[in-house]
Amino acid sequence: MDCIFCKIIKGEIPSKKVFENEDMLIFCDINPQATIHYLAVPKVHFANVVEMTDEQATIVGRMLKKIGELADSLGLQNGFRLVSNKGENACQSVEHLHIHILGGEKLSEKMG
Ligand code: DGP
């Protein structure tokens, strides 16, 4: 499958990894939109929350819990924003579910 994030997970494309476990990889976004901008990506491939099975939703639940546990060590002790784009209106550009983790500064009140 020709998926950039699957290739990053397999190590075929380099990335700045900040965390990895059996469920996910967290790495730095190549085009940061905040002082800190990570992507949390499940190791199993699915496109977005609409395509997600119940089992995959359980993985995403564990991912969110772990992101919360890691927040301080990732430099996010003053807060952070999680975003997961789906589809054209949200400008999703990579068809492998990913959670943007944004922080390291005061973020805009506007999200759209
Ligand atoms: P989205 O628009 O929600 O699909 O965000 C996709 C993000 O993925 C975007 O912020 C840029 C990032 N990205 C795309 N290709 C690469 C890559 O090869 N390496 C890294 N680190 N990030 C990438």
Short mmCIF file of C-alpha atoms and ligand atoms in Angstrom, two decimals:
data_model
loop_
_atom_site.label_atom_id
_atom_site.label_comp_id
_atom_site.label_asym_id
_atom_site.label_seq_id
_atom_site.Cartn_x
_atom_site.Cartn_y
_atom_site.Cartn_z
CA MET A 1 0.00 0.00 0.00
CA ASP A 2 1.32 3.41 -0.95
CA CYS A 3 0.77 5.18 2.38
CA ILE A 4 3.32 7.69 3.67
CA PHE A 5 2.49 7.03 7.33
CA CYS A 6 2.70 3.24 6.90
CA LYS A 7 6.17 3.81 5.41
CA ILE A 8 7.15 6.03 8.37
CA ILE A 9 5.90 3.34 10.79
CA LYS A 10 7.99 0.70 8.95
CA GLY A 11 11.04 2.99 8.96
CA GLU A 12 11.11 3.24 5.16
CA ILE A 13 10.74 7.04 5.39
CA PRO A 14 12.71 8.82 8.15
CA SER A 15 10.92 10.80 10.84
CA LYS A 16 11.71 12.47 14.15
CA LYS A 17 10.10 9.92 16.47
CA VAL A 18 9.20 11.04 19.98
CA PHE A 19 7.31 7.95 21.22
CA GLU A 20 6.42 4.44 20.07
CA ASN A 21 4.46 1.56 21.59
CA GLU A 22 2.46 -1.39 20.23
CA ASP A 23 -0.46 0.87 19.26
CA MET A 24 1.10 3.96 17.76
CA LEU A 25 3.98 6.13 16.72
CA ILE A 26 4.29 9.81 17.63
CA PHE A 27 6.60 11.91 15.46
CA CYS A 28 7.17 15.55 14.51
CA ASP A 29 5.01 16.98 11.74
CA ILE A 30 7.13 17.90 8.71
CA ASN A 31 5.23 21.19 8.38
CA PRO A 32 4.74 22.42 11.96
CA GLN A 33 1.83 24.77 12.61
CA ALA A 34 2.72 25.45 16.26
CA THR A 35 5.90 25.52 18.36
CA ILE A 36 5.20 21.87 19.11
CA HIS A 37 3.40 19.88 16.42
CA TYR A 38 3.40 16.10 16.63
CA LEU A 39 1.39 13.49 14.78
CA ALA A 40 0.09 10.43 16.62
CA VAL A 41 -0.53 7.61 14.15
CA PRO A 42 -1.95 4.13 14.81
CA LYS A 43 0.23 1.30 13.52
CA VAL A 44 -2.81 -0.30 11.90
CA HIS A 45 -3.89 1.42 8.68
CA PHE A 46 -7.34 2.96 8.38
CA ALA A 47 -8.27 6.24 6.76
CA ASN A 48 -10.21 8.21 9.36
CA VAL A 49 -12.85 7.98 12.11
CA VAL A 50 -15.58 7.17 9.59
CA GLU A 51 -13.69 4.12 8.30
CA MET A 52 -12.80 2.99 11.84
CA THR A 53 -13.93 -0.39 13.22
CA ASP A 54 -14.87 -0.90 16.87
CA GLU A 55 -11.52 -2.59 17.47
CA GLN A 56 -9.67 0.34 15.87
CA ALA A 57 -11.71 2.76 18.01
CA THR A 58 -10.41 0.90 21.06
CA ILE A 59 -6.85 1.49 19.83
CA VAL A 60 -7.58 5.20 19.37
CA GLY A 61 -8.97 5.31 22.91
CA ARG A 62 -5.70 3.87 24.24
CA MET A 63 -3.78 6.37 22.10
CA LEU A 64 -5.65 9.29 23.64
CA LYS A 65 -5.03 7.96 27.15
CA LYS A 66 -1.31 7.58 26.43
CA ILE A 67 -1.07 11.07 24.89
CA GLY A 68 -2.49 12.42 28.15
CA GLU A 69 0.05 10.46 30.17
CA LEU A 70 2.92 11.67 27.98
CA ALA A 71 1.88 15.33 27.85
CA ASP A 72 4.37 16.64 30.42
CA SER A 73 7.32 14.72 28.99
CA LEU A 74 6.45 15.97 25.49
CA GLY A 75 6.66 19.61 26.61
CA LEU A 76 2.90 20.05 26.72
CA GLN A 77 2.47 20.76 30.44
CA ASN A 78 0.73 24.10 29.76
CA GLY A 79 -1.89 22.53 27.51
CA PHE A 80 -2.34 21.20 24.01
CA ARG A 81 -4.87 20.76 21.22
CA LEU A 82 -5.76 17.51 19.45
CA VAL A 83 -7.12 17.58 15.89
CA SER A 84 -8.00 14.77 13.50
CA ASN A 85 -9.00 15.89 10.02
CA LYS A 86 -11.45 13.85 7.94
CA GLY A 87 -12.13 14.46 4.27
CA GLU A 88 -12.04 17.32 1.83
CA ASN A 89 -13.64 20.07 3.92
CA ALA A 90 -11.14 19.44 6.70
CA CYS A 91 -8.23 19.31 4.19
CA GLN A 92 -7.19 15.77 5.14
CA SER A 93 -4.12 15.13 2.98
CA VAL A 94 -2.91 11.75 4.28
CA GLU A 95 -5.45 8.92 4.23
CA HIS A 96 -4.17 7.21 7.38
CA LEU A 97 -5.86 8.35 10.57
CA HIS A 98 -3.67 10.74 12.51
CA ILE A 99 -4.10 12.98 15.50
CA HIS A 100 -2.36 16.35 15.36
CA ILE A 101 -0.94 17.32 18.76
CA LEU A 102 -0.37 21.07 18.92
CA GLY A 103 1.13 23.07 21.77
CA GLY A 104 4.23 24.69 23.19
CA GLU A 105 2.64 28.13 22.95
CA LYS A 106 -0.72 29.87 23.40
CA LEU A 107 -2.82 28.66 20.47
CA SER A 108 -5.43 30.66 18.60
CA GLU A 109 -8.97 30.66 20.02
CA LYS A 110 -10.13 30.12 16.43
CA MET A 111 -10.01 26.53 15.27
CA GLY A 112 -11.54 26.88 11.84
P1 DGP B 1 -3.71 16.35 7.35
O1 DGP B 1 -3.86 17.60 6.59
O2 DGP B 1 -4.57 16.34 8.62
O3 DGP B 1 -3.91 15.11 6.50
O4 DGP B 1 -2.21 16.35 7.89
C1 DGP B 1 -1.18 15.61 7.34
C2 DGP B 1 0.08 16.08 8.01
O5 DGP B 1 1.11 15.16 7.70
C3 DGP B 1 0.56 17.45 7.55
O6 DGP B 1 0.55 18.35 8.65
C4 DGP B 1 1.99 17.23 7.07
C5 DGP B 1 2.33 15.85 7.61
N1 DGP B 1 3.18 15.08 6.73
C6 DGP B 1 2.94 14.73 5.45
N2 DGP B 1 3.96 13.99 4.95
C7 DGP B 1 4.85 13.85 5.98
C8 DGP B 1 6.11 13.18 6.10
O7 DGP B 1 6.61 12.55 5.17
N3 DGP B 1 6.73 13.27 7.31
C9 DGP B 1 6.19 13.96 8.37
N4 DGP B 1 6.90 13.98 9.49
N5 DGP B 1 5.00 14.59 8.28
C10 DGP B 1 4.34 14.54 7.11
#
